[in-house]
PDB file of C-alpha atoms and ligand atoms in Angstrom:
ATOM      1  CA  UNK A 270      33.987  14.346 -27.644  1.00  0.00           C
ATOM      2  CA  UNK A 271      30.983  12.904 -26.387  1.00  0.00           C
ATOM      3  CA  UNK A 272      31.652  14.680 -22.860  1.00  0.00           C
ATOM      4  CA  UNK A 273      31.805  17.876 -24.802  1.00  0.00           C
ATOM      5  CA  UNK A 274      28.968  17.339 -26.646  1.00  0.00           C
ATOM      6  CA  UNK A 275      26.721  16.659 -23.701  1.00  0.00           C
ATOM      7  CA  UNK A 276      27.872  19.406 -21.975  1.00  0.00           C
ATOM      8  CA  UNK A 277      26.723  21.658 -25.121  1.00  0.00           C
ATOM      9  CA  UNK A 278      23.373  20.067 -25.148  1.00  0.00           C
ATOM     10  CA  UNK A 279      23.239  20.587 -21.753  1.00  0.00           C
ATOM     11  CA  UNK A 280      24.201  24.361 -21.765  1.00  0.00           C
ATOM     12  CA  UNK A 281      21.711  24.986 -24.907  1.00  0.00           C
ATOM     13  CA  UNK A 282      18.593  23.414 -23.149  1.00  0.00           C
ATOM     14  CA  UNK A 283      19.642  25.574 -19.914  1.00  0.00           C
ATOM     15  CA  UNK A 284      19.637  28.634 -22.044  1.00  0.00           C
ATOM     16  CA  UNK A 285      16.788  27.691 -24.231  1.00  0.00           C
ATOM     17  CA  UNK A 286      14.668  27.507 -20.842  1.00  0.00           C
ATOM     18  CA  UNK A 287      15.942  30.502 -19.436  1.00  0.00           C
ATOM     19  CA  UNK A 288      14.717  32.185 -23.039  1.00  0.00           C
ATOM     20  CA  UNK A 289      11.466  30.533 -22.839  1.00  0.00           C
ATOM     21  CA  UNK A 290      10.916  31.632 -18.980  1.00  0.00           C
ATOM     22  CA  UNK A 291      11.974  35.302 -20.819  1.00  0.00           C
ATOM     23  CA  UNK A 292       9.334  35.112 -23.932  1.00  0.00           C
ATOM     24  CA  UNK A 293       6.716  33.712 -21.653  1.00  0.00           C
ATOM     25  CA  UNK A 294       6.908  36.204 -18.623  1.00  0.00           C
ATOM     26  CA  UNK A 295       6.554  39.291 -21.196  1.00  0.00           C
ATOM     27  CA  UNK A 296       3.660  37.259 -23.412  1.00  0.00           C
ATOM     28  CA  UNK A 297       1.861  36.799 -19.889  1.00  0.00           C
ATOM     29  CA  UNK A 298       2.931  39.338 -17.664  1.00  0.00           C
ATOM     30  CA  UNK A 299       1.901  38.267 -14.049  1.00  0.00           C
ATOM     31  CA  UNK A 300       2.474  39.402 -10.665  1.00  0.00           C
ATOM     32  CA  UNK A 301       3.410  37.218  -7.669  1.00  0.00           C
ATOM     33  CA  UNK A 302       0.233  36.215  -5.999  1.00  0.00           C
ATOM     34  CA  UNK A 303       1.645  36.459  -2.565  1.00  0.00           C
ATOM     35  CA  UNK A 304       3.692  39.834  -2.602  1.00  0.00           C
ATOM     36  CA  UNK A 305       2.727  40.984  -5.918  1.00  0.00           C
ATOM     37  CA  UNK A 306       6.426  41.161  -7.436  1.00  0.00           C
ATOM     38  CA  UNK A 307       7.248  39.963 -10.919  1.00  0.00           C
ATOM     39  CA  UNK A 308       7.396  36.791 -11.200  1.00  0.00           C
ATOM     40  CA  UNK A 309      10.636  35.817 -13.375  1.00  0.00           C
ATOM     41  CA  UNK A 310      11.271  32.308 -13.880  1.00  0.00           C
ATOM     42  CA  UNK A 311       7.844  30.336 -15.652  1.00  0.00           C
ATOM     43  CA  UNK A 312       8.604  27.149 -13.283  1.00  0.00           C
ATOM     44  CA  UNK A 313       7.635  29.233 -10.257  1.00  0.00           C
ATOM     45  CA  UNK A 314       3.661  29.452 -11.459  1.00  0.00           C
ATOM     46  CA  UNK A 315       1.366  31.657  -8.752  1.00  0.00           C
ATOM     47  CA  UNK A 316       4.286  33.405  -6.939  1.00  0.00           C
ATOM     48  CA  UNK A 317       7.475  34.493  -7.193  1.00  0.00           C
ATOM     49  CA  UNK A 318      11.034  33.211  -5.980  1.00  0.00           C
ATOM     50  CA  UNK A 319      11.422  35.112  -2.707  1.00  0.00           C
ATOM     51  CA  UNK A 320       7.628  33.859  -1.674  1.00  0.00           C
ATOM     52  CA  UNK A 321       9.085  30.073  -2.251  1.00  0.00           C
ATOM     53  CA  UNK A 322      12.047  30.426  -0.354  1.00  0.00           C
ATOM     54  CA  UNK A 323       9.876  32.057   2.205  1.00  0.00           C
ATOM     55  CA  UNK A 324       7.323  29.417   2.482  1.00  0.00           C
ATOM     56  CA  UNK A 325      10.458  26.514   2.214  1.00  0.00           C
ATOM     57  CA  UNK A 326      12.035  28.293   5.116  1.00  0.00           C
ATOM     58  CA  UNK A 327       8.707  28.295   7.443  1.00  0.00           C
ATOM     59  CA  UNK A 328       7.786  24.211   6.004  1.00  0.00           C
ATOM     60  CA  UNK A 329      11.397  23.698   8.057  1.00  0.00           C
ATOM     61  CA  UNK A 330      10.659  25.960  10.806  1.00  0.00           C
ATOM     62  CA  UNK A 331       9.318  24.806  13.961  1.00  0.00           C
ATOM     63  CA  UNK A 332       8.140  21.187  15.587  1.00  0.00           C
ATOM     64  CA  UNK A 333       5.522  19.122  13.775  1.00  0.00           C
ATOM     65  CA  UNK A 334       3.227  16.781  15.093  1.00  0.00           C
ATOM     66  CA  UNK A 335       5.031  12.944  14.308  1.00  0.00           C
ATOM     67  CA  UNK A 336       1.495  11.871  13.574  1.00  0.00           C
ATOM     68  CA  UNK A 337      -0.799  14.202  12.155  1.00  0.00           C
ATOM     69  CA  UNK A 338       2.166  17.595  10.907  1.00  0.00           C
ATOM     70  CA  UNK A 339       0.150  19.699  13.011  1.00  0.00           C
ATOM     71  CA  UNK A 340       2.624  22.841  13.981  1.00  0.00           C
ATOM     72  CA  UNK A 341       3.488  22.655  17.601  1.00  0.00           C
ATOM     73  CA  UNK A 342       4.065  24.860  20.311  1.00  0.00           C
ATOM     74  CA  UNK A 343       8.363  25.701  21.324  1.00  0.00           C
ATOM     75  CA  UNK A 344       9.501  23.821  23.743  1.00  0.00           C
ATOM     76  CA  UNK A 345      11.415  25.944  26.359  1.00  0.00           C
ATOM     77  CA  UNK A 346      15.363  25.229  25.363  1.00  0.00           C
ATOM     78  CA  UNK A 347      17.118  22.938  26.308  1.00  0.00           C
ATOM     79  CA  UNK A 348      14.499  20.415  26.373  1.00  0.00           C
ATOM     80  CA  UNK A 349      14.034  18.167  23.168  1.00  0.00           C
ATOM     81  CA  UNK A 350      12.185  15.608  22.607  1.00  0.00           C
ATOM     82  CA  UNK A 351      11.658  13.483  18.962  1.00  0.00           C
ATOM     83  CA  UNK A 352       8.037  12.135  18.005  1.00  0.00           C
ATOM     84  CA  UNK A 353       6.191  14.987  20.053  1.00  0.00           C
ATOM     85  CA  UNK A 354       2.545  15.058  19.418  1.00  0.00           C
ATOM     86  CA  UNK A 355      -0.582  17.317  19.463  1.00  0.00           C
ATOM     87  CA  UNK A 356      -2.771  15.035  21.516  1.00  0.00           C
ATOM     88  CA  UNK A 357      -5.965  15.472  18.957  1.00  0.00           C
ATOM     89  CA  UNK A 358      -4.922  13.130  16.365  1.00  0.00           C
ATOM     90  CA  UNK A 359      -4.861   9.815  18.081  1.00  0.00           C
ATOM     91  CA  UNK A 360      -8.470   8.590  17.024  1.00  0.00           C
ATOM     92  CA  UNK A 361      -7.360   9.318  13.157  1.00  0.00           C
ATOM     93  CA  UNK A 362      -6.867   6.356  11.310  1.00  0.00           C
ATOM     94  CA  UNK A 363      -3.646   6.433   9.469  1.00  0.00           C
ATOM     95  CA  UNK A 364      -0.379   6.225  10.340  1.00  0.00           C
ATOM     96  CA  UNK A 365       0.913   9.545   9.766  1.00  0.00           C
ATOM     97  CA  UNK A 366       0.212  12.668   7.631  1.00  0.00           C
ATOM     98  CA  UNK A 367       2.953  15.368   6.091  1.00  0.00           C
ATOM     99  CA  UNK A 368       2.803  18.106   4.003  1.00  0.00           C
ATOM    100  CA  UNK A 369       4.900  19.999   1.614  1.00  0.00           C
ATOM    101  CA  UNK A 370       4.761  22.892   3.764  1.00  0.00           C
ATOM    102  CA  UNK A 371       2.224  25.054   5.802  1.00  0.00           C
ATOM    103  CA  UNK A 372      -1.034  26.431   3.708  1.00  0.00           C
ATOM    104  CA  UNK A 373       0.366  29.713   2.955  1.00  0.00           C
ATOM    105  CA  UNK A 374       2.046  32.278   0.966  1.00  0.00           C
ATOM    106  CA  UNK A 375       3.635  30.334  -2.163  1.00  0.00           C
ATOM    107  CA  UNK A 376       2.025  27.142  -1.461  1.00  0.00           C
ATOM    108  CA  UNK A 377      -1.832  28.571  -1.049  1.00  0.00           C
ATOM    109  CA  UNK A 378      -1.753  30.424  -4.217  1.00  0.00           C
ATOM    110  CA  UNK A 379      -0.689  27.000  -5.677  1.00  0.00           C
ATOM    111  CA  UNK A 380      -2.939  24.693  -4.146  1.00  0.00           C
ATOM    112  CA  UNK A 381      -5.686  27.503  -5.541  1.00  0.00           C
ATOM    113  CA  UNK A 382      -3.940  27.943  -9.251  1.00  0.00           C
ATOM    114  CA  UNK A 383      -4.376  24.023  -9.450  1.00  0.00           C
ATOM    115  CA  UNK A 384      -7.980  24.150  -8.531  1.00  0.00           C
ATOM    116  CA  UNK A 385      -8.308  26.125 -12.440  1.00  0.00           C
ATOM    117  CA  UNK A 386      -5.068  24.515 -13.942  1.00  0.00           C
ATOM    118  CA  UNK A 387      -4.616  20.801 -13.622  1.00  0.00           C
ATOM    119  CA  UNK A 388      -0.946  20.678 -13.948  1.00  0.00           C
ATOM    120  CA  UNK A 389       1.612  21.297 -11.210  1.00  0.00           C
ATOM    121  CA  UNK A 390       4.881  23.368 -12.044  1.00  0.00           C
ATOM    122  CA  UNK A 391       8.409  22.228 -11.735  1.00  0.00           C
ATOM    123  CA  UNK A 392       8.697  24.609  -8.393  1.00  0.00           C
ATOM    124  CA  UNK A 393       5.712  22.120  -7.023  1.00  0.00           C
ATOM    125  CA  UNK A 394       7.019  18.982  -8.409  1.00  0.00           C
ATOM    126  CA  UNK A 395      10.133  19.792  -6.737  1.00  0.00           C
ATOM    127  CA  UNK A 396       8.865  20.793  -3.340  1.00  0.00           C
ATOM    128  CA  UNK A 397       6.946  17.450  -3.753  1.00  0.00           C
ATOM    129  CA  UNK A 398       9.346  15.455  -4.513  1.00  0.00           C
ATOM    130  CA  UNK A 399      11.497  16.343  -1.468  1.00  0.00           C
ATOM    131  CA  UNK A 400       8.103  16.248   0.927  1.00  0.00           C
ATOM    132  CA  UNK A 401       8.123  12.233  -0.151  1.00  0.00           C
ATOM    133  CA  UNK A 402      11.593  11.896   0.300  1.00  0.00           C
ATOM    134  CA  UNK A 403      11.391  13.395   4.169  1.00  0.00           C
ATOM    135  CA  UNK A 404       8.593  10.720   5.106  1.00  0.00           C
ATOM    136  CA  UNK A 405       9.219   7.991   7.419  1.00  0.00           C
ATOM    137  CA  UNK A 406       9.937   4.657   5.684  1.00  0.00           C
ATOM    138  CA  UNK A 407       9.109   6.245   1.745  1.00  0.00           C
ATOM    139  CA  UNK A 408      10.917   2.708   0.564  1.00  0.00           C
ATOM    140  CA  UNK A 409       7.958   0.891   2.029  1.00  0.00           C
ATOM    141  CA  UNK A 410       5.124   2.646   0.261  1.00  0.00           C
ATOM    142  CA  UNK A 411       3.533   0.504  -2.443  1.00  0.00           C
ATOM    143  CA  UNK A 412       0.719   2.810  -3.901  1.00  0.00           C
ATOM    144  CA  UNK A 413      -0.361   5.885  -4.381  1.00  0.00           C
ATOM    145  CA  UNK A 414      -4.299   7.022  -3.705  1.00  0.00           C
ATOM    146  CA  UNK A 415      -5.505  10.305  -4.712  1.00  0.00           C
ATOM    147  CA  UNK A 416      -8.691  11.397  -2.418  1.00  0.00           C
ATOM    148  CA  UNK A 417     -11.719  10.933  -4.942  1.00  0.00           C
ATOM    149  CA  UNK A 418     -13.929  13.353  -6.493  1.00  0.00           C
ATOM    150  CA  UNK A 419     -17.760  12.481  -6.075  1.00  0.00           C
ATOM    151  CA  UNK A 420     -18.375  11.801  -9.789  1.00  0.00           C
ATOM    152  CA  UNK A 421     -21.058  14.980  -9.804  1.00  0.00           C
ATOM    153  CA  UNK A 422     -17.983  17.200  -8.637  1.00  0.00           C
ATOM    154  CA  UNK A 423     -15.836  15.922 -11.317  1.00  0.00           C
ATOM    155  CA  UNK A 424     -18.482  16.682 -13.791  1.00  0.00           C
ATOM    156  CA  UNK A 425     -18.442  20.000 -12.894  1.00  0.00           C
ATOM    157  CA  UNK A 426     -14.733  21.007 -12.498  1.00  0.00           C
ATOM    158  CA  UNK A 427     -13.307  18.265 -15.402  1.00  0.00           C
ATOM    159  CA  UNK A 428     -10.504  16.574 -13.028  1.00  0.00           C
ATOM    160  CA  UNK A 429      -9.607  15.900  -9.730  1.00  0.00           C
ATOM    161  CA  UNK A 430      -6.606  17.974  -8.227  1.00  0.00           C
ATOM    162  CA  UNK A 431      -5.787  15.343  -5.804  1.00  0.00           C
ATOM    163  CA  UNK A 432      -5.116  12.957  -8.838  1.00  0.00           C
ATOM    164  CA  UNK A 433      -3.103  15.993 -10.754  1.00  0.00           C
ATOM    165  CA  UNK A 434      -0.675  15.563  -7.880  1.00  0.00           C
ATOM    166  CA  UNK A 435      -0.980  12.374  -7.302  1.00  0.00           C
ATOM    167  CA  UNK A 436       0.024  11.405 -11.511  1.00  0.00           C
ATOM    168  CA  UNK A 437       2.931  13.760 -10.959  1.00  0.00           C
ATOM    169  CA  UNK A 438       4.291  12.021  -7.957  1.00  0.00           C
ATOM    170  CA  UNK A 439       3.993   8.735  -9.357  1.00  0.00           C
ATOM    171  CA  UNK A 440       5.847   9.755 -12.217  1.00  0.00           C
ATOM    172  CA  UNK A 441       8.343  11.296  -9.969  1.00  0.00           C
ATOM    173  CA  UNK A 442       8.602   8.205  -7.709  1.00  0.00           C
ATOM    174  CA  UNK A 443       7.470   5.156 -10.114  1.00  0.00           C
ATOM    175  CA  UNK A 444       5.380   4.762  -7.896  1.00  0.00           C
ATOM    176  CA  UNK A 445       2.010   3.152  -9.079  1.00  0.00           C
ATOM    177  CA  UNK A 446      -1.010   5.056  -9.367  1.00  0.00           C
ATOM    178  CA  UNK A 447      -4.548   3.430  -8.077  1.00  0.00           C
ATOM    179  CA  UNK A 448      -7.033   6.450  -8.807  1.00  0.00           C
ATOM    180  CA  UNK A 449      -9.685   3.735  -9.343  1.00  0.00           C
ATOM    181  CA  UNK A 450      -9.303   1.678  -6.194  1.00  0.00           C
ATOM    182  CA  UNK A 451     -11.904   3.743  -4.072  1.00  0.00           C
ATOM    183  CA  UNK A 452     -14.544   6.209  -4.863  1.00  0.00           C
ATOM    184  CA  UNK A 453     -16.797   8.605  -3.408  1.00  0.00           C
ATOM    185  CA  UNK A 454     -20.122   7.657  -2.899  1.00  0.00           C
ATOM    186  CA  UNK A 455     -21.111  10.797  -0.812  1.00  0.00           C
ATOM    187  CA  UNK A 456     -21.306  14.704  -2.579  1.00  0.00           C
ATOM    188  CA  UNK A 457     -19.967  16.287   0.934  1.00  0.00           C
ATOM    189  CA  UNK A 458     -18.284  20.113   0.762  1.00  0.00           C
ATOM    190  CA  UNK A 459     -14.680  20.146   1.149  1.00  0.00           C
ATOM    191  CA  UNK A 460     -14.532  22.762   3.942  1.00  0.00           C
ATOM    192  CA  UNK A 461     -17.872  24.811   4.788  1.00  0.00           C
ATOM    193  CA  UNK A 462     -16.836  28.206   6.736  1.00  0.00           C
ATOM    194  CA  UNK A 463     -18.213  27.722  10.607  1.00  0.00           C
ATOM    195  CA  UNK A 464     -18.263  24.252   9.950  1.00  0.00           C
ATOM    196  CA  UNK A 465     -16.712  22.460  13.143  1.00  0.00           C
ATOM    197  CA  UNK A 466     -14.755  19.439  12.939  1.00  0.00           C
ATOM    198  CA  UNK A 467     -17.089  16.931  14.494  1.00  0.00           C
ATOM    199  CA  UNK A 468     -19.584  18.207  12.041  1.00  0.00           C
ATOM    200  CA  UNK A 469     -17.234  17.876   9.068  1.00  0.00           C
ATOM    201  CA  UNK A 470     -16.453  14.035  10.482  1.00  0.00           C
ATOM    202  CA  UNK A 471     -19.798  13.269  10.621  1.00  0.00           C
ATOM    203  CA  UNK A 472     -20.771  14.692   7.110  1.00  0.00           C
ATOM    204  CA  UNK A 473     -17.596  12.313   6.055  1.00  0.00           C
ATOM    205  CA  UNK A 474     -18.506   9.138   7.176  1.00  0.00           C
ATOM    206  CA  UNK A 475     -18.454   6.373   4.597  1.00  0.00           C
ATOM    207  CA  UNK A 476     -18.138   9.061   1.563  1.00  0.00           C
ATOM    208  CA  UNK A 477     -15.931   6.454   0.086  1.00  0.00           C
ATOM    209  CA  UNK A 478     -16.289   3.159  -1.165  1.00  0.00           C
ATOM    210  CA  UNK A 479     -13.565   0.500  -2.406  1.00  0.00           C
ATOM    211  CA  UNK A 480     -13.994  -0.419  -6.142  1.00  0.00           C
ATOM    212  CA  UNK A 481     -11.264  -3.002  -6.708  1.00  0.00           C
ATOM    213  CA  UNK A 482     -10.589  -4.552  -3.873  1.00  0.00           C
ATOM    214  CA  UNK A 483      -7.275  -6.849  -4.925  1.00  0.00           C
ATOM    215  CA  UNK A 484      -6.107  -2.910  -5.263  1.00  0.00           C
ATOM    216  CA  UNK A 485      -6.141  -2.298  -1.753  1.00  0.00           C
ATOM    217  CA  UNK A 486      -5.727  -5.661  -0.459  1.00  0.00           C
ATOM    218  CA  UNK A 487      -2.053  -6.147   1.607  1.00  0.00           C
ATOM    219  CA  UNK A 488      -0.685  -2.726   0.576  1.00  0.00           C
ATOM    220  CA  UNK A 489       0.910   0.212   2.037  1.00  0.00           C
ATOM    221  CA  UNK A 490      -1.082   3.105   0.086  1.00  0.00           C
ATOM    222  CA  UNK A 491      -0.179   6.726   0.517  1.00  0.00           C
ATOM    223  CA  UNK A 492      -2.996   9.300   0.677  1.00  0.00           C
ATOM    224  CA  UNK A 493      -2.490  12.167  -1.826  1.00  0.00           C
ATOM    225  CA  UNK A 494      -4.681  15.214  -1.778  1.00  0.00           C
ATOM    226  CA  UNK A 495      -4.146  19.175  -2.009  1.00  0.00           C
ATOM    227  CA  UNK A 496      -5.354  20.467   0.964  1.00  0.00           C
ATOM    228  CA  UNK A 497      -5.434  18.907   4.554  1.00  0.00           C
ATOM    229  CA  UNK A 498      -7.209  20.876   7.060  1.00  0.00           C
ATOM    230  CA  UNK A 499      -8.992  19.147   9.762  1.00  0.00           C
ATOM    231  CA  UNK A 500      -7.482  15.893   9.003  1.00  0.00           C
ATOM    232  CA  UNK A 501     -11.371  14.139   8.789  1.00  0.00           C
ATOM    233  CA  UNK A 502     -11.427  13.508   4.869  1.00  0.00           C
ATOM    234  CA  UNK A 503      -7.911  12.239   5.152  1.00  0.00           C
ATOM    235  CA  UNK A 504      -9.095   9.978   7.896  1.00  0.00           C
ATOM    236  CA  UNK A 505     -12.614   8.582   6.470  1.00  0.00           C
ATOM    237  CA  UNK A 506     -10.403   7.354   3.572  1.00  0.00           C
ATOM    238  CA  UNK A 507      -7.378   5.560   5.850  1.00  0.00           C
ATOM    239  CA  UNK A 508     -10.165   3.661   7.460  1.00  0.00           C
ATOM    240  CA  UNK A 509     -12.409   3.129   4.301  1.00  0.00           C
ATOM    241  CA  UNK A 510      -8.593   1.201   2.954  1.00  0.00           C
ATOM    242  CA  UNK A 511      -7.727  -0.091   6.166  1.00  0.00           C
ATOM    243  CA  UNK A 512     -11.307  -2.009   6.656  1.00  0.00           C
ATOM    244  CA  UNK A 513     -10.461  -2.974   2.810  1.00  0.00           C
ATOM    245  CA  UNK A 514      -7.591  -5.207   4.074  1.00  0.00           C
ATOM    246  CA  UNK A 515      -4.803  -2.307   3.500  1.00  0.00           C
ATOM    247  CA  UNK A 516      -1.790  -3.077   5.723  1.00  0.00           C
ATOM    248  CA  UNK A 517      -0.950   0.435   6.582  1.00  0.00           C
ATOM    249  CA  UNK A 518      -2.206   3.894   5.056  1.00  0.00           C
ATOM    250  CA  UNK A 519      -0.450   7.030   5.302  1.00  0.00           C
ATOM    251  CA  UNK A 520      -0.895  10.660   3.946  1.00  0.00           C
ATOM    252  CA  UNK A 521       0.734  13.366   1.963  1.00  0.00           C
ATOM    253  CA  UNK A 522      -1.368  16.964   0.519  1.00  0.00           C
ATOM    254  CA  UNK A 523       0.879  19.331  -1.132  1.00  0.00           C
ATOM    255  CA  UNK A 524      -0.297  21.828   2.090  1.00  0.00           C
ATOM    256  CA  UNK A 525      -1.355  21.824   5.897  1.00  0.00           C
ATOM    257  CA  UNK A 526      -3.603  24.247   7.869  1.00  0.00           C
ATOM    258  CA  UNK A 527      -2.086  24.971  10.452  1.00  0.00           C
ATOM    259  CA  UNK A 528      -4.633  26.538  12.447  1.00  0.00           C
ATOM    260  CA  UNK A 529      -7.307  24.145  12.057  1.00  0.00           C
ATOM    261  CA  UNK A 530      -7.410  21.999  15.401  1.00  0.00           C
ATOM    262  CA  UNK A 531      -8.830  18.276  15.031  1.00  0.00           C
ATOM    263  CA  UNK A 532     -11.415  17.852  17.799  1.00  0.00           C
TER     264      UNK A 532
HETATM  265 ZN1   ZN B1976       6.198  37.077  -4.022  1.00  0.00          ZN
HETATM  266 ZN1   ZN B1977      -1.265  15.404  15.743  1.00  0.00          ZN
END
């Protein structure tokens, strides 16, 4: 009886969701951002199903970097070889850095949307979900640090995306949350146009500064931000932790450029 009635309850929330995807899609009509298609099911947000399983199938296309997720070149087959690497990322200072998938397609117009909305949908809570399930040695990672906002920024946009995604994975993982460990002490731009790497770096160094140390103190922290392009931001606040007395820092951004080279 109770079998049957869970099953029921089960069944009417499914419907009841598929209804509410219904009302809301003709309430707020919106086209995919990627391919401009309809876009049916509410959980998808900026773009539509076929753009998700297009940027899911390219996120497991391909060699990635074992350090930094940079997007390597084929190997000629037969050869294969595990824990390849770029060669550009060995001066970074964590551990190792993945991403949900390439910036792109499904995952661009969602990294953007969240920029305006601070609230991830259930297609980016799941793709997030399974990103920190693929990382090496998830089991050991004790906290969670979202890349901080200079408190100017904040002012201006009302939240910090990186924290957005960083509440929702904690609430996904139990893991805890320390978005008051470090902040930013330095207003720097997140990613000028014709800026080059080195200059980037430079601009970067010590932007952050550790609030609560006993926070950071003997942990294994995982970086959380949106974006990660040339890797520096990600970097300046690894070694900002790791000089804070962290035992190991790695990194996880709900995208990666691919075609930004670390010099
Ligand atoms: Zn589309
Ligand atoms: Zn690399």
């Amino acid at each position: 009886m109770i079998c049957n009635l869970n099953k029921f309850f089960d069944q009417a929330s499914r419907i009841s969701a598929t209804l509410r995807d219904a009302a809301l899609a003709t309430l707020y009509p919106s086209g995919c951002r990627v391919c401009g298609d309809m876009i049916e099911s509410w959980r998808d947000g900026a773009a539509c199903s076929n753009c998700w399983r297009e940027i899911e199938r390219k996120s497991l296309a391909g060699d990635l970097c074992a350090k930094c997720g940079m997007r390597l070149e084929p190997l000629p087959s037969p050869v294969e070889i595990t824990d390849r690497r770029c060669g550009r990322c060995d001066h970074l200072a964590f551990a190792y850095a993945r991403a949900c998938g390439p910036y792109e397609g499904a995952l661009r117009e969602s990294v953007l949307r969240l920029k305006l909305h601070p609230h991830l949908t259930a297609r980016l809570r799941e793709a997030l979900r399974r990103a920190f399930a693929a990382l090496p040695d998830s089991h050991l990672i004790e906290s969670i640090v979202p890349v901080p906002l200079h408190s100017d920024r904040l002012a201006e946009r009302g939240f910090n995306q990186a924290e957005v995604i960083a509440r929702a994975l904690a609430s996904l993982t139990g893991l805890r949350l320390d978005s008051s460990a470090v902040i930013r002490v330095k207003k720097t731009e997140k990613h000028r146009a014709g800026m080059g790497a080195r200059e980037r770096a430079r601009s970067l160094e010590r932007a952050f500064r550790i609030r609560a140390p006993r926070l950071v103190e003997n942990r294994a922290a995982l970086i959380i931000d949106d974006v990660m392009t040339t890797g520096s931001t990600a970097h300046e606040l690894a070694e900002t932790l790791l000089n804070g007395g962290a035992r190991v820092v790695n990194v996880l951004t709900l995208a990666r450029a691919m075609n930004e080279f670390i010099q």
